[in-house]
mmCIF file of C-alpha atoms in Angstrom:
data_model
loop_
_atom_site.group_PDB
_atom_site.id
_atom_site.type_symbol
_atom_site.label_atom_id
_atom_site.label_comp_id
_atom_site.label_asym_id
_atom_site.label_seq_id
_atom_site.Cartn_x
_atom_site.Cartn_y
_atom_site.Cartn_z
ATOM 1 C CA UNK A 1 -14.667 -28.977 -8.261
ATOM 2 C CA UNK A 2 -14.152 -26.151 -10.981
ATOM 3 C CA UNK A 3 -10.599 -24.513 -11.370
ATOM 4 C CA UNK A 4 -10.010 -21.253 -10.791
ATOM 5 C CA UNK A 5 -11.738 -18.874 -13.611
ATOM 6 C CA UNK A 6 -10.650 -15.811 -14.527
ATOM 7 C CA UNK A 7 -12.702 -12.608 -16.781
ATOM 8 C CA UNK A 8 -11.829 -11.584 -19.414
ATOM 9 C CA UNK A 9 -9.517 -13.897 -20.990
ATOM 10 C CA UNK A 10 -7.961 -11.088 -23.364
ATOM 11 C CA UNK A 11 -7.993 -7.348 -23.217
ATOM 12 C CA UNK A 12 -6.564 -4.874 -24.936
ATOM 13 C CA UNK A 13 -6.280 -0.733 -23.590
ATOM 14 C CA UNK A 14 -4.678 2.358 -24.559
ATOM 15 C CA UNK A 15 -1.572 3.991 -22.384
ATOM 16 C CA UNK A 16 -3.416 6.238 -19.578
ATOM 17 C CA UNK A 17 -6.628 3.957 -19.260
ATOM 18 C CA UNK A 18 -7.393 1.888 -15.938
ATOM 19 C CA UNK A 19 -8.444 -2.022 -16.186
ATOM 20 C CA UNK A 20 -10.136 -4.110 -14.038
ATOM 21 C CA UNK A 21 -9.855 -8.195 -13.572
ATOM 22 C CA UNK A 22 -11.409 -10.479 -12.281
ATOM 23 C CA UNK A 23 -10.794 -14.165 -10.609
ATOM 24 C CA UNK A 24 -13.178 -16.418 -9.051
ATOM 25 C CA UNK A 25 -10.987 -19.085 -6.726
ATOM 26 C CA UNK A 26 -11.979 -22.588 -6.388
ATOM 27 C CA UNK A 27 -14.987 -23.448 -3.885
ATOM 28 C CA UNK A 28 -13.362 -23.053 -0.724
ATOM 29 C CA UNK A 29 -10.120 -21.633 -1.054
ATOM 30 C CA UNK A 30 -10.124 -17.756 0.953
ATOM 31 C CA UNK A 31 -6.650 -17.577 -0.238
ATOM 32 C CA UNK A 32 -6.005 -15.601 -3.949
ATOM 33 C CA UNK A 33 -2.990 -14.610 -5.141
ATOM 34 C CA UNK A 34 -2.378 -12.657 -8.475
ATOM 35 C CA UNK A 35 0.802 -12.695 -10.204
ATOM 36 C CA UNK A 36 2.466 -11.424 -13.801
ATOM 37 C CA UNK A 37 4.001 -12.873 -16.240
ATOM 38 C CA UNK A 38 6.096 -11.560 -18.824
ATOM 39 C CA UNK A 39 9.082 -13.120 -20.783
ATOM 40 C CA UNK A 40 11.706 -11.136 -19.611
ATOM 41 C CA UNK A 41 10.797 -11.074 -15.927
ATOM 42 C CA UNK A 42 8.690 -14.569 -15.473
ATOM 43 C CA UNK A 43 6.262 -14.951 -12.926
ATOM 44 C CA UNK A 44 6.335 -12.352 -10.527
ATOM 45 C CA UNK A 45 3.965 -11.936 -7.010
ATOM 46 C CA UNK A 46 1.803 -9.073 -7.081
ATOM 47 C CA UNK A 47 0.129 -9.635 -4.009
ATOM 48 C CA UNK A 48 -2.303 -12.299 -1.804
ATOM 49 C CA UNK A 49 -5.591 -11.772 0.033
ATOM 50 C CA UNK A 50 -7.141 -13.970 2.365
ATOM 51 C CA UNK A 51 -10.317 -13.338 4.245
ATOM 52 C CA UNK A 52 -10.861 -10.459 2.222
ATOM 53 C CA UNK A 53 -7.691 -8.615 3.584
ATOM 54 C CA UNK A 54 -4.532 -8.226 1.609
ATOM 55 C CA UNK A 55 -1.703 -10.824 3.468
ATOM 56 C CA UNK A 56 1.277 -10.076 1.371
ATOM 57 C CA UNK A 57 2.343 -7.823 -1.248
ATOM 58 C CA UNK A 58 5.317 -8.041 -3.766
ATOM 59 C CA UNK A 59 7.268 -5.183 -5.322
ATOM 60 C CA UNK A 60 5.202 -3.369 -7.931
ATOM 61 C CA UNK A 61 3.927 0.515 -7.784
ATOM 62 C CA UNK A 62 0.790 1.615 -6.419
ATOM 63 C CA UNK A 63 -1.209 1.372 -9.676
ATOM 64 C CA UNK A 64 -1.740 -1.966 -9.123
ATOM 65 C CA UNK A 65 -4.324 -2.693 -6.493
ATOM 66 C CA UNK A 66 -6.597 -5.642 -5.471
ATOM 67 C CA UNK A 67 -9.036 -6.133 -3.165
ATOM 68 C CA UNK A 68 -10.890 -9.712 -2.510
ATOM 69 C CA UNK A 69 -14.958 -9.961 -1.348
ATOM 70 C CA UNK A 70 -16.539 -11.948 1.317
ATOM 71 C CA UNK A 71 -16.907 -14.890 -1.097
ATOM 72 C CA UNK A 72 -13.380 -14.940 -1.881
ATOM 73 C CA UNK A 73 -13.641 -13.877 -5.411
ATOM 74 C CA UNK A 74 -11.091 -11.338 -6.194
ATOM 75 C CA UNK A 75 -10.440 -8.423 -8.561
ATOM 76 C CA UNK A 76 -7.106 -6.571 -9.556
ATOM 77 C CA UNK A 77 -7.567 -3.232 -10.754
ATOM 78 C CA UNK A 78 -4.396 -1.515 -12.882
ATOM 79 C CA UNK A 79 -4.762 2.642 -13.415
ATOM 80 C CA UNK A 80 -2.751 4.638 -15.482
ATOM 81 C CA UNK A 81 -1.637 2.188 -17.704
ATOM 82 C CA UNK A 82 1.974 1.895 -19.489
ATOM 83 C CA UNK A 83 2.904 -0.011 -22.357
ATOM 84 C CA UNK A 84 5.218 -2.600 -20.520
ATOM 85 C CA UNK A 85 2.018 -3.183 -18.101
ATOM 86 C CA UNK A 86 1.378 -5.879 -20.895
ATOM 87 C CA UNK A 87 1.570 -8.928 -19.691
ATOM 88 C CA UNK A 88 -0.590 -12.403 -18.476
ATOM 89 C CA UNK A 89 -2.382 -11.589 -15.323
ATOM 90 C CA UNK A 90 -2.411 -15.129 -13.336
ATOM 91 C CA UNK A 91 -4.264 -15.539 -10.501
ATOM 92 C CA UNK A 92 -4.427 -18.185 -8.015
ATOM 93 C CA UNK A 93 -6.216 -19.731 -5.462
ATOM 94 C CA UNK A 94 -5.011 -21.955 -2.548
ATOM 95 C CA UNK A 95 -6.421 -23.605 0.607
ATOM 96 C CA UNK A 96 -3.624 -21.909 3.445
ATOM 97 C CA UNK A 97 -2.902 -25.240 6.019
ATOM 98 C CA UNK A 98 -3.713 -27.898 3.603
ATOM 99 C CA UNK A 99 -0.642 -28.641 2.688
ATOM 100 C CA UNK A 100 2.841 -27.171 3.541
ATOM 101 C CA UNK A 101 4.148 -25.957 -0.067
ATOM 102 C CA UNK A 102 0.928 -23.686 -0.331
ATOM 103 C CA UNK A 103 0.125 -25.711 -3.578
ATOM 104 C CA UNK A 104 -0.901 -22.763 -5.824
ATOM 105 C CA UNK A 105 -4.229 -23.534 -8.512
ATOM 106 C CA UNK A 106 -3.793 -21.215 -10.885
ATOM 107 C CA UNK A 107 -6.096 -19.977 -14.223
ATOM 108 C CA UNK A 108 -5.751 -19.860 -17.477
ATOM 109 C CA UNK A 109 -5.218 -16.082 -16.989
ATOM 110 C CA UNK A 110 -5.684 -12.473 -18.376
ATOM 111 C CA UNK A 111 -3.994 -11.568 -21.792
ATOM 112 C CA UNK A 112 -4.088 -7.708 -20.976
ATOM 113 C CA UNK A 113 -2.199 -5.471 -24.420
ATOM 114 C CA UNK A 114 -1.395 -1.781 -23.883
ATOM 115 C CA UNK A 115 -1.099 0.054 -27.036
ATOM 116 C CA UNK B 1 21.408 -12.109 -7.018
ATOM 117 C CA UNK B 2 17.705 -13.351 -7.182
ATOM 118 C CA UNK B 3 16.825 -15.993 -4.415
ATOM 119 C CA UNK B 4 15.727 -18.242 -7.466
ATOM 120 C CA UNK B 5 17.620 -18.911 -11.150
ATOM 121 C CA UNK B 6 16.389 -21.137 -13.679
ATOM 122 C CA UNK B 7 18.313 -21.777 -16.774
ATOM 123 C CA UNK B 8 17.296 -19.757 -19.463
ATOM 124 C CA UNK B 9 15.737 -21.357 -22.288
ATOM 125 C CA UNK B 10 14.050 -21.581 -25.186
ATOM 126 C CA UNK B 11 15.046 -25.723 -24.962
ATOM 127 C CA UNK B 12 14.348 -27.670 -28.039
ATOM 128 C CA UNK B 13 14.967 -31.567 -28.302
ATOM 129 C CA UNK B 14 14.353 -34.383 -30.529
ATOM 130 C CA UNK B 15 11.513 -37.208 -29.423
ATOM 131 C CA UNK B 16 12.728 -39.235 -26.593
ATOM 132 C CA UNK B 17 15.597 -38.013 -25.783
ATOM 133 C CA UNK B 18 16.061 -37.102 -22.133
ATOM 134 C CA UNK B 19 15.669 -33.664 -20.725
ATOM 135 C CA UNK B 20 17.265 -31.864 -17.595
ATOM 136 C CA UNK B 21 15.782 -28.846 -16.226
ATOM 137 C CA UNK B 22 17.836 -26.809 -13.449
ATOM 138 C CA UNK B 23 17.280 -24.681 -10.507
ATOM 139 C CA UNK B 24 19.949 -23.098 -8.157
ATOM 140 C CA UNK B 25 18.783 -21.150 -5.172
ATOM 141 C CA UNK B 26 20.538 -19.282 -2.364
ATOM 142 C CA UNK B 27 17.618 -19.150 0.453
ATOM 143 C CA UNK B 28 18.463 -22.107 2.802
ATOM 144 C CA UNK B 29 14.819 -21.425 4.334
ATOM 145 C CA UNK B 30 13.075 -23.119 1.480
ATOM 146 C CA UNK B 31 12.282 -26.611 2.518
ATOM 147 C CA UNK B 32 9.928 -27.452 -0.477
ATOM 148 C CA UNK B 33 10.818 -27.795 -3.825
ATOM 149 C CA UNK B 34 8.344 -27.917 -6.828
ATOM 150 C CA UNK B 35 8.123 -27.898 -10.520
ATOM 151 C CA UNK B 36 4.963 -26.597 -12.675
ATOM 152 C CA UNK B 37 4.387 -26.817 -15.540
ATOM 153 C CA UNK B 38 2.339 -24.345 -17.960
ATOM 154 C CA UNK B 39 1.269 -25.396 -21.554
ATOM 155 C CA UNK B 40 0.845 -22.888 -23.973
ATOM 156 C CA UNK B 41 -2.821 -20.537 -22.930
ATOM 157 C CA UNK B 42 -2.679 -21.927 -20.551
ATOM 158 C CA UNK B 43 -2.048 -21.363 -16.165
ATOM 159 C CA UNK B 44 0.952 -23.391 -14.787
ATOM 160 C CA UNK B 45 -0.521 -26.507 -12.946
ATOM 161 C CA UNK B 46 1.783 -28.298 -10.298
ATOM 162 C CA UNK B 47 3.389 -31.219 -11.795
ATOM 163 C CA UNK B 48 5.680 -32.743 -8.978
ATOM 164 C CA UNK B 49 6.825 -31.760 -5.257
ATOM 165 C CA UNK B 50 9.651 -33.166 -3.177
ATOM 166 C CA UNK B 51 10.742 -31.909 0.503
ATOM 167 C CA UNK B 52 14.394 -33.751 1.550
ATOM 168 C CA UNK B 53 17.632 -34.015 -0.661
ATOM 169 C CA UNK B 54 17.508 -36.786 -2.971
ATOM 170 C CA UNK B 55 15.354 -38.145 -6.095
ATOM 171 C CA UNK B 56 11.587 -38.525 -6.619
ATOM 172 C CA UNK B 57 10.106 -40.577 -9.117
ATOM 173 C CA UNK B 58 6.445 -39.986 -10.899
ATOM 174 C CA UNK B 59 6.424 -42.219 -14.069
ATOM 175 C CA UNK B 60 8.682 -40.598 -16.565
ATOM 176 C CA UNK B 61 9.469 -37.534 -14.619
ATOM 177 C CA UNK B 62 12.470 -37.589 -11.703
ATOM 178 C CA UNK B 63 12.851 -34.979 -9.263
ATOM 179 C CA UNK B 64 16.043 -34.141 -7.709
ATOM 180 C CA UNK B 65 17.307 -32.101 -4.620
ATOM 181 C CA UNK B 66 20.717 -31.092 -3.823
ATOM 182 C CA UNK B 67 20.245 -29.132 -0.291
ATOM 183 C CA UNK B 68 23.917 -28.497 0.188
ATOM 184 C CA UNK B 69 24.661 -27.311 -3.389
ATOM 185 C CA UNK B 70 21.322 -25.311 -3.343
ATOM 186 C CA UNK B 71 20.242 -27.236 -6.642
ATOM 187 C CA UNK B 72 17.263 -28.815 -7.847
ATOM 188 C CA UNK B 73 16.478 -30.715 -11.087
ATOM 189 C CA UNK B 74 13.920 -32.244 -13.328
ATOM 190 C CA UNK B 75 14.453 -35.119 -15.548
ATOM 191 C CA UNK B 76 12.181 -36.093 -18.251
ATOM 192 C CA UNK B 77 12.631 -39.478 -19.819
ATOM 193 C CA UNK B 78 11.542 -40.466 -23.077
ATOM 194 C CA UNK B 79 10.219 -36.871 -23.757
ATOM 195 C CA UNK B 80 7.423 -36.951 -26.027
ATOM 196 C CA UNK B 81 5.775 -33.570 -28.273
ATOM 197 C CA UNK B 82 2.881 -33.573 -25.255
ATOM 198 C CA UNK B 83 5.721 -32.657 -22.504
ATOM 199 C CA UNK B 84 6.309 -28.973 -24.731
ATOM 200 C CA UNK B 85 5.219 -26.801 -22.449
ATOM 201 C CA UNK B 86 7.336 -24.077 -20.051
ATOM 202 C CA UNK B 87 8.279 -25.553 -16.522
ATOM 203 C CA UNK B 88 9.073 -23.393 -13.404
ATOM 204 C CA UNK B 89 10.661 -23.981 -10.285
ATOM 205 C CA UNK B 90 9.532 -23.109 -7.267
ATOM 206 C CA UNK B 91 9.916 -23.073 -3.611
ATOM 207 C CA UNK B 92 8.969 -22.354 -0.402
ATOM 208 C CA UNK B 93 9.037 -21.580 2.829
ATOM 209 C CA UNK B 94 7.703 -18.387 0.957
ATOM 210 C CA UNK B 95 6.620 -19.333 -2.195
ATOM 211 C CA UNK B 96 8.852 -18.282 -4.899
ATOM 212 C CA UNK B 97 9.109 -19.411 -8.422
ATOM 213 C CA UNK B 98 11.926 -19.421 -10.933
ATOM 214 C CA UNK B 99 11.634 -17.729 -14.363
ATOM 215 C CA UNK B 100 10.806 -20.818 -16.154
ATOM 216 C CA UNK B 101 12.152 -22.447 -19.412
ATOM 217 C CA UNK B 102 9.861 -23.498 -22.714
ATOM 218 C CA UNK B 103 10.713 -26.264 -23.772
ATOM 219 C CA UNK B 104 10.136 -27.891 -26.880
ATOM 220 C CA UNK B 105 9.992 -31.313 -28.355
ATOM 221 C CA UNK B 106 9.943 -32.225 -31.706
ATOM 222 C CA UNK B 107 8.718 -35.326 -32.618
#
């Protein structure tokens, strides 16, 4: 099976501008999850969808959003961005019920810059 | 306090020496305990999993859980230049990951 994908690989925006990424999950997994990942803070949970509705949500302001279409692929959309909102964008995918540790397949990720 | 701490890193060591990683946690909930590991451009990728207290074994690599001190560990045998790479914790009932630590070896 192919791994999770995600577009672009790098991007770089000015403070103020809005991005959008993207994040195709492996054949069927419905579950995506998008995290970031900075040096100083590690991996941190943005939020999960599953079945195209968002499940969980972790602690980050409402300029991050996501939303996830009927074929599970997924997009995470950042507005009004700020310099630390530079980071790597991970997503992952995961089968929910396969196993009990919710093994999460992640990809090789987002490189977003703010300058 | 954070539900999961990881020893901070950067980690350098010479060519086989061994390496311990640690996690301490204060959620008694979590009942699985994992380690990933992410190489450089890379996502993390799971690398081992273990559910009671006690060791696990996967070639080089030894997991370890300490349930009533709240501790986990990785031990890396013989570490060669291919193991660089930054591990995380992580755990679950809800899925949580530690901060992670890059380690390095240097042949």
């Amino acid at each position: 099976k192919a791994g999770v994908t995600q577009t672009p690989r790098y991007l770089i925006k000015t403070r103020g501008q809005q991005v959008t990424l993207s994040c195709s999950p492996i054949s069927g997994h419905r579950s995506v999850s998008w995290y970031q990942q900075t040096p100083g803070q590690g991996l941190q949970f943005l939020f999960e969808y599953f079945s195209e509705t968002q499940r969980n949500k972790g602690n980050f302001p409402g300029r991050f959003s996501g939303r996830q279409f009927s074929n599970s692929r997924s997009e995470m959309n950042v507005s009004t961005l700020e310099l630390g909102d530079s980071a790597l964008y991970l997503c992952a995918s995961s089968d929910p019920g396969a196993d009990l540790m919710d093994t999460q397949y992640f990809g090789p990720g987002t490189r977003l810059t703010v300058l | 306090q954070k539900e999961v701490e990881q020893d901070p890193g950067p980690l350098s060591v010479p060519e086989g020496a061994i390496v311990s990683l640690n996690c301490t946690y204060s959620n008694s909930a979590f009942q699985y305990f994992m380690w990933y590991r992410q190489y450089s451009r890379k996502g993390p990728e799971l690398l081992m999993y273990t559910y009671s207290s006690g060791n696990k074994e996967d070639g080089r690599f030894t997991a370890q859980v300490d349930k009533s001190s709240k501790y986990i560990s990785l031990f890396i045998r013989d570490s060669q230049p291919s193991d660089s790479a930054t591990y995380l914790c992580a755990m679950c009932s809800k899925l949580t990951f530690g901060k992670g630590i890059t380690l390095s070896v240097r042949p």
